[in-house]
GROMACS .gro file of C-alpha atoms in nm:
model
  177
    1ILE     CA    1  21.164  -0.172 -13.440
    2VAL     CA    2  20.925   0.101 -13.576
    3ASP     CA    3  20.754   0.173 -13.239
    4LYS     CA    4  21.086   0.198 -13.058
    5ALA     CA    5  21.210   0.433 -13.335
    6LEU     CA    6  20.902   0.641 -13.307
    7LYS     CA    7  20.959   0.686 -12.939
    8LEU     CA    8  21.317   0.782 -12.985
    9ARG     CA    9  21.220   1.036 -13.257
   10TRP     CA   10  20.987   1.205 -13.020
   11GLU     CA   11  21.278   1.223 -12.780
   12ARG     CA   12  21.476   1.372 -13.072
   13LYS     CA   13  21.744   1.112 -13.056
   14TYR     CA   14  21.780   1.113 -13.439
   15PRO     CA   15  22.109   0.924 -13.469
   16GLU     CA   16  21.972   0.640 -13.251
   17VAL     CA   17  21.648   0.648 -13.481
   18VAL     CA   18  21.856   0.606 -13.775
   19ALA     CA   19  22.062   0.309 -13.664
   20LEU     CA   20  21.762   0.137 -13.524
   21LEU     CA   21  21.578   0.162 -13.857
   22ASP     CA   22  21.860   0.048 -14.043
   23SER     CA   23  21.834  -0.280 -13.860
   24ALA     CA   24  21.509  -0.337 -14.024
   25PHE     CA   25  21.679  -0.380 -14.363
   26THR     CA   26  21.910  -0.653 -14.230
   27LEU     CA   27  21.655  -0.895 -14.083
   28PRO     CA   28  21.620  -1.238 -14.241
   29TYR     CA   29  21.315  -1.304 -14.445
   30ASP     CA   30  21.165  -1.566 -14.670
   31TYR     CA   31  21.150  -1.389 -15.010
   32ASN     CA   32  20.972  -1.675 -15.192
   33GLY     CA   33  20.749  -1.795 -14.929
   34ASN     CA   34  20.903  -2.158 -14.944
   35GLY     CA   35  21.025  -2.170 -14.586
   36GLY     CA   36  21.383  -2.045 -14.670
   37SER     CA   37  21.420  -1.835 -14.342
   38PRO     CA   38  21.239  -2.007 -14.060
   39ASP     CA   39  21.372  -1.746 -13.812
   40GLY     CA   40  21.276  -1.460 -14.025
   41LEU     CA   41  20.970  -1.267 -14.150
   42ASN     CA   42  20.750  -1.362 -14.446
   43HIS     CA   43  20.788  -1.155 -14.740
   44PHE     CA   44  20.494  -0.933 -14.674
   45GLU     CA   45  20.593  -0.871 -14.324
   46ALA     CA   46  20.944  -0.782 -14.420
   47ARG     CA   47  20.825  -0.555 -14.702
   48ARG     CA   48  20.587  -0.373 -14.472
   49LEU     CA   49  20.854  -0.331 -14.218
   50ALA     CA   50  21.097  -0.190 -14.471
   51SER     CA   51  20.827   0.042 -14.600
   52GLN     CA   52  20.759   0.166 -14.237
   53ALA     CA   53  21.128   0.209 -14.173
   54VAL     CA   54  21.169   0.423 -14.478
   55ARG     CA   55  20.882   0.642 -14.368
   56GLN     CA   56  21.021   0.691 -14.030
   57LEU     CA   57  21.359   0.771 -14.173
   58MET     CA   58  21.199   1.044 -14.375
   59PHE     CA   59  21.035   1.181 -14.058
   60ALA     CA   60  21.360   1.169 -13.860
   61TYR     CA   61  21.568   1.343 -14.128
   62ASN     CA   62  21.306   1.600 -14.186
   63SER     CA   63  21.248   1.652 -13.815
   64SER     CA   64  21.639   1.704 -13.766
   65LYS     CA   65  21.667   1.917 -14.067
   66GLU     CA   66  21.945   1.691 -14.184
   67TYR     CA   67  21.833   1.676 -14.551
   68GLU     CA   68  22.164   1.617 -14.707
   69SER     CA   69  22.256   1.335 -14.485
   70GLY     CA   70  21.901   1.197 -14.548
   71ILE     CA   71  21.961   1.207 -14.923
   72ILE     CA   72  22.289   1.033 -14.896
   73HIS     CA   73  22.134   0.772 -14.666
   74LEU     CA   74  21.844   0.715 -14.902
   75ASP     CA   75  22.075   0.684 -15.193
   76SER     CA   76  22.264   0.424 -15.024
   77LEU     CA   77  21.943   0.221 -14.960
   78LEU     CA   78  21.850   0.264 -15.331
   79SER     CA   79  22.171   0.108 -15.424
   80LEU     CA   80  22.147  -0.194 -15.191
   81PRO     CA   81  22.164  -0.529 -15.378
   82HIS     CA   82  21.869  -0.613 -15.137
   83THR     CA   83  21.576  -0.606 -15.387
   84LEU     CA   84  21.319  -0.578 -15.101
   85VAL     CA   85  21.445  -0.238 -15.012
   86SER     CA   86  21.597  -0.106 -15.353
   87GLU     CA   87  21.333  -0.222 -15.577
   88GLU     CA   88  21.004  -0.294 -15.375
   89CYS     CA   89  21.038   0.011 -15.161
   90ARG     CA   90  21.178   0.233 -15.441
   91ARG     CA   91  20.863   0.446 -15.444
   92GLU     CA   92  20.885   0.512 -15.083
   93LEU     CA   93  21.255   0.598 -15.107
   94LEU     CA   94  21.203   0.838 -15.401
   95VAL     CA   95  20.918   1.036 -15.244
   96SER     CA   96  21.110   1.047 -14.912
   97LYS     CA   97  21.417   1.182 -15.111
   98ALA     CA   98  21.191   1.434 -15.278
   99GLN     CA   99  21.077   1.565 -14.944
  100MET     CA  100  21.439   1.626 -14.844
  101LEU     CA  101  21.510   1.794 -15.182
  102GLN     CA  102  21.232   2.016 -15.097
  103GLY     CA  103  21.382   2.111 -14.775
  104LEU     CA  104  21.691   2.206 -14.966
  105GLY     CA  105  21.498   2.438 -15.194
  106LYS     CA  106  21.588   2.204 -15.486
  107TYR     CA  107  21.237   2.202 -15.623
  108ALA     CA  108  21.309   2.097 -15.982
  109ASP     CA  109  21.514   1.787 -15.859
  110ALA     CA  110  21.243   1.712 -15.607
  111CYS     CA  111  20.979   1.725 -15.885
  112LEU     CA  112  21.181   1.499 -16.103
  113MET     CA  113  21.206   1.244 -15.811
  114LEU     CA  114  20.836   1.252 -15.753
  115ASP     CA  115  20.777   1.203 -16.136
  116SER     CA  116  20.990   0.900 -16.114
  117ALA     CA  117  20.817   0.755 -15.812
  118MET     CA  118  20.468   0.810 -15.956
  119LEU     CA  119  20.554   0.618 -16.269
  120LEU     CA  120  20.634   0.305 -16.076
  121PRO     CA  121  20.362   0.066 -16.030
  122PRO     CA  122  20.200   0.054 -15.685
  123ASN     CA  123  20.267  -0.258 -15.464
  124ASP     CA  124  20.017  -0.482 -15.286
  125ASP     CA  125  20.037  -0.299 -14.968
  126PRO     CA  126  19.768  -0.025 -14.936
  127GLN     CA  127  19.937   0.152 -14.651
  128SER     CA  128  20.250   0.197 -14.882
  129GLU     CA  129  20.017   0.349 -15.147
  130LEU     CA  130  19.868   0.581 -14.900
  131PHE     CA  131  20.205   0.695 -14.779
  132VAL     CA  132  20.352   0.742 -15.138
  133THR     CA  133  20.048   0.932 -15.269
  134ILE     CA  134  19.998   1.163 -14.966
  135THR     CA  135  20.365   1.245 -14.947
  136ALA     CA  136  20.394   1.299 -15.324
  137GLY     CA  137  20.079   1.517 -15.341
  138VAL     CA  138  20.191   1.732 -15.049
  139THR     CA  139  20.540   1.765 -15.190
  140TYR     CA  140  20.422   1.840 -15.543
  141ARG     CA  141  20.214   2.125 -15.391
  142TRP     CA  142  20.544   2.285 -15.271
  143VAL     CA  143  20.771   2.200 -15.560
  144ASP     CA  144  20.565   2.193 -15.877
  145SER     CA  145  20.558   2.551 -16.015
  146THR     CA  146  20.284   2.459 -16.265
  147ALA     CA  147  20.057   2.310 -15.986
  148THR     CA  148  19.932   2.049 -16.219
  149LYS     CA  149  20.046   1.725 -16.052
  150ALA     CA  150  19.947   1.776 -15.699
  151GLU     CA  151  19.569   1.735 -15.739
  152PRO     CA  152  19.567   1.405 -15.932
  153THR     CA  153  19.824   1.267 -15.684
  154LEU     CA  154  19.604   1.361 -15.395
  155GLU     CA  155  19.308   1.217 -15.576
  156ARG     CA  156  19.502   0.885 -15.594
  157ALA     CA  157  19.569   0.934 -15.222
  158ALA     CA  158  19.197   0.966 -15.148
  159GLU     CA  159  19.126   0.660 -15.353
  160ALA     CA  160  19.395   0.463 -15.138
  161MET     CA  161  19.240   0.592 -14.821
  162ARG     CA  162  18.896   0.449 -14.927
  163HIS     CA  163  19.058   0.115 -14.990
  164ALA     CA  164  19.298   0.103 -14.700
  165GLY     CA  165  19.171   0.331 -14.449
  166TYR     CA  166  19.395   0.590 -14.273
  167ASP     CA  167  19.649   0.406 -14.052
  168GLY     CA  168  19.693   0.678 -13.791
  169THR     CA  169  20.040   0.782 -13.893
  170MET     CA  170  19.956   1.146 -13.883
  171LEU     CA  171  20.100   1.184 -14.236
  172TYR     CA  172  19.971   1.519 -14.349
  173PRO     CA  173  19.615   1.459 -14.230
  174GLN     CA  174  19.525   1.830 -14.351
  175ALA     CA  175  19.602   1.708 -14.719
  176MET     CA  176  19.311   1.460 -14.689
  177ALA     CA  177  19.065   1.688 -14.518
   0.00000   0.00000   0.00000
């Protein structure tokens, strides 16, 4: 799903990207690891796919400059009764939403969104931690007028990079240089 969405994004077929990525949130998965969904993904696979889908949604909405539509879409994902998305991917959703608020020039709202995301505990996926901390750090650099939150957030990203390695997503490599 993610690879095909990436290809569509490079072709600038943004509505198709969004529709395809939304399908990632409806796949069956085994939440408890007890074999409850034999045709679906295990919990870790489903969580990683959802995280990657949120990341690609952020890229698609930012690339198309459809920030308001992106915010509405992410809000709908935050309100899903599907805990894998609304709770376990909450940090990804919040930093992605902050990126779009930045695009609209709503810096104070973006800063609040980032603050909320950074208060949540990290999950067990190092790539998710890397995405969240790099995105938050770079966004803080644009929206935090006091410039006090970007540096410690990017330091967290550097620590995540040491633990996880950079996954080649081209997510703000200049921030980690």
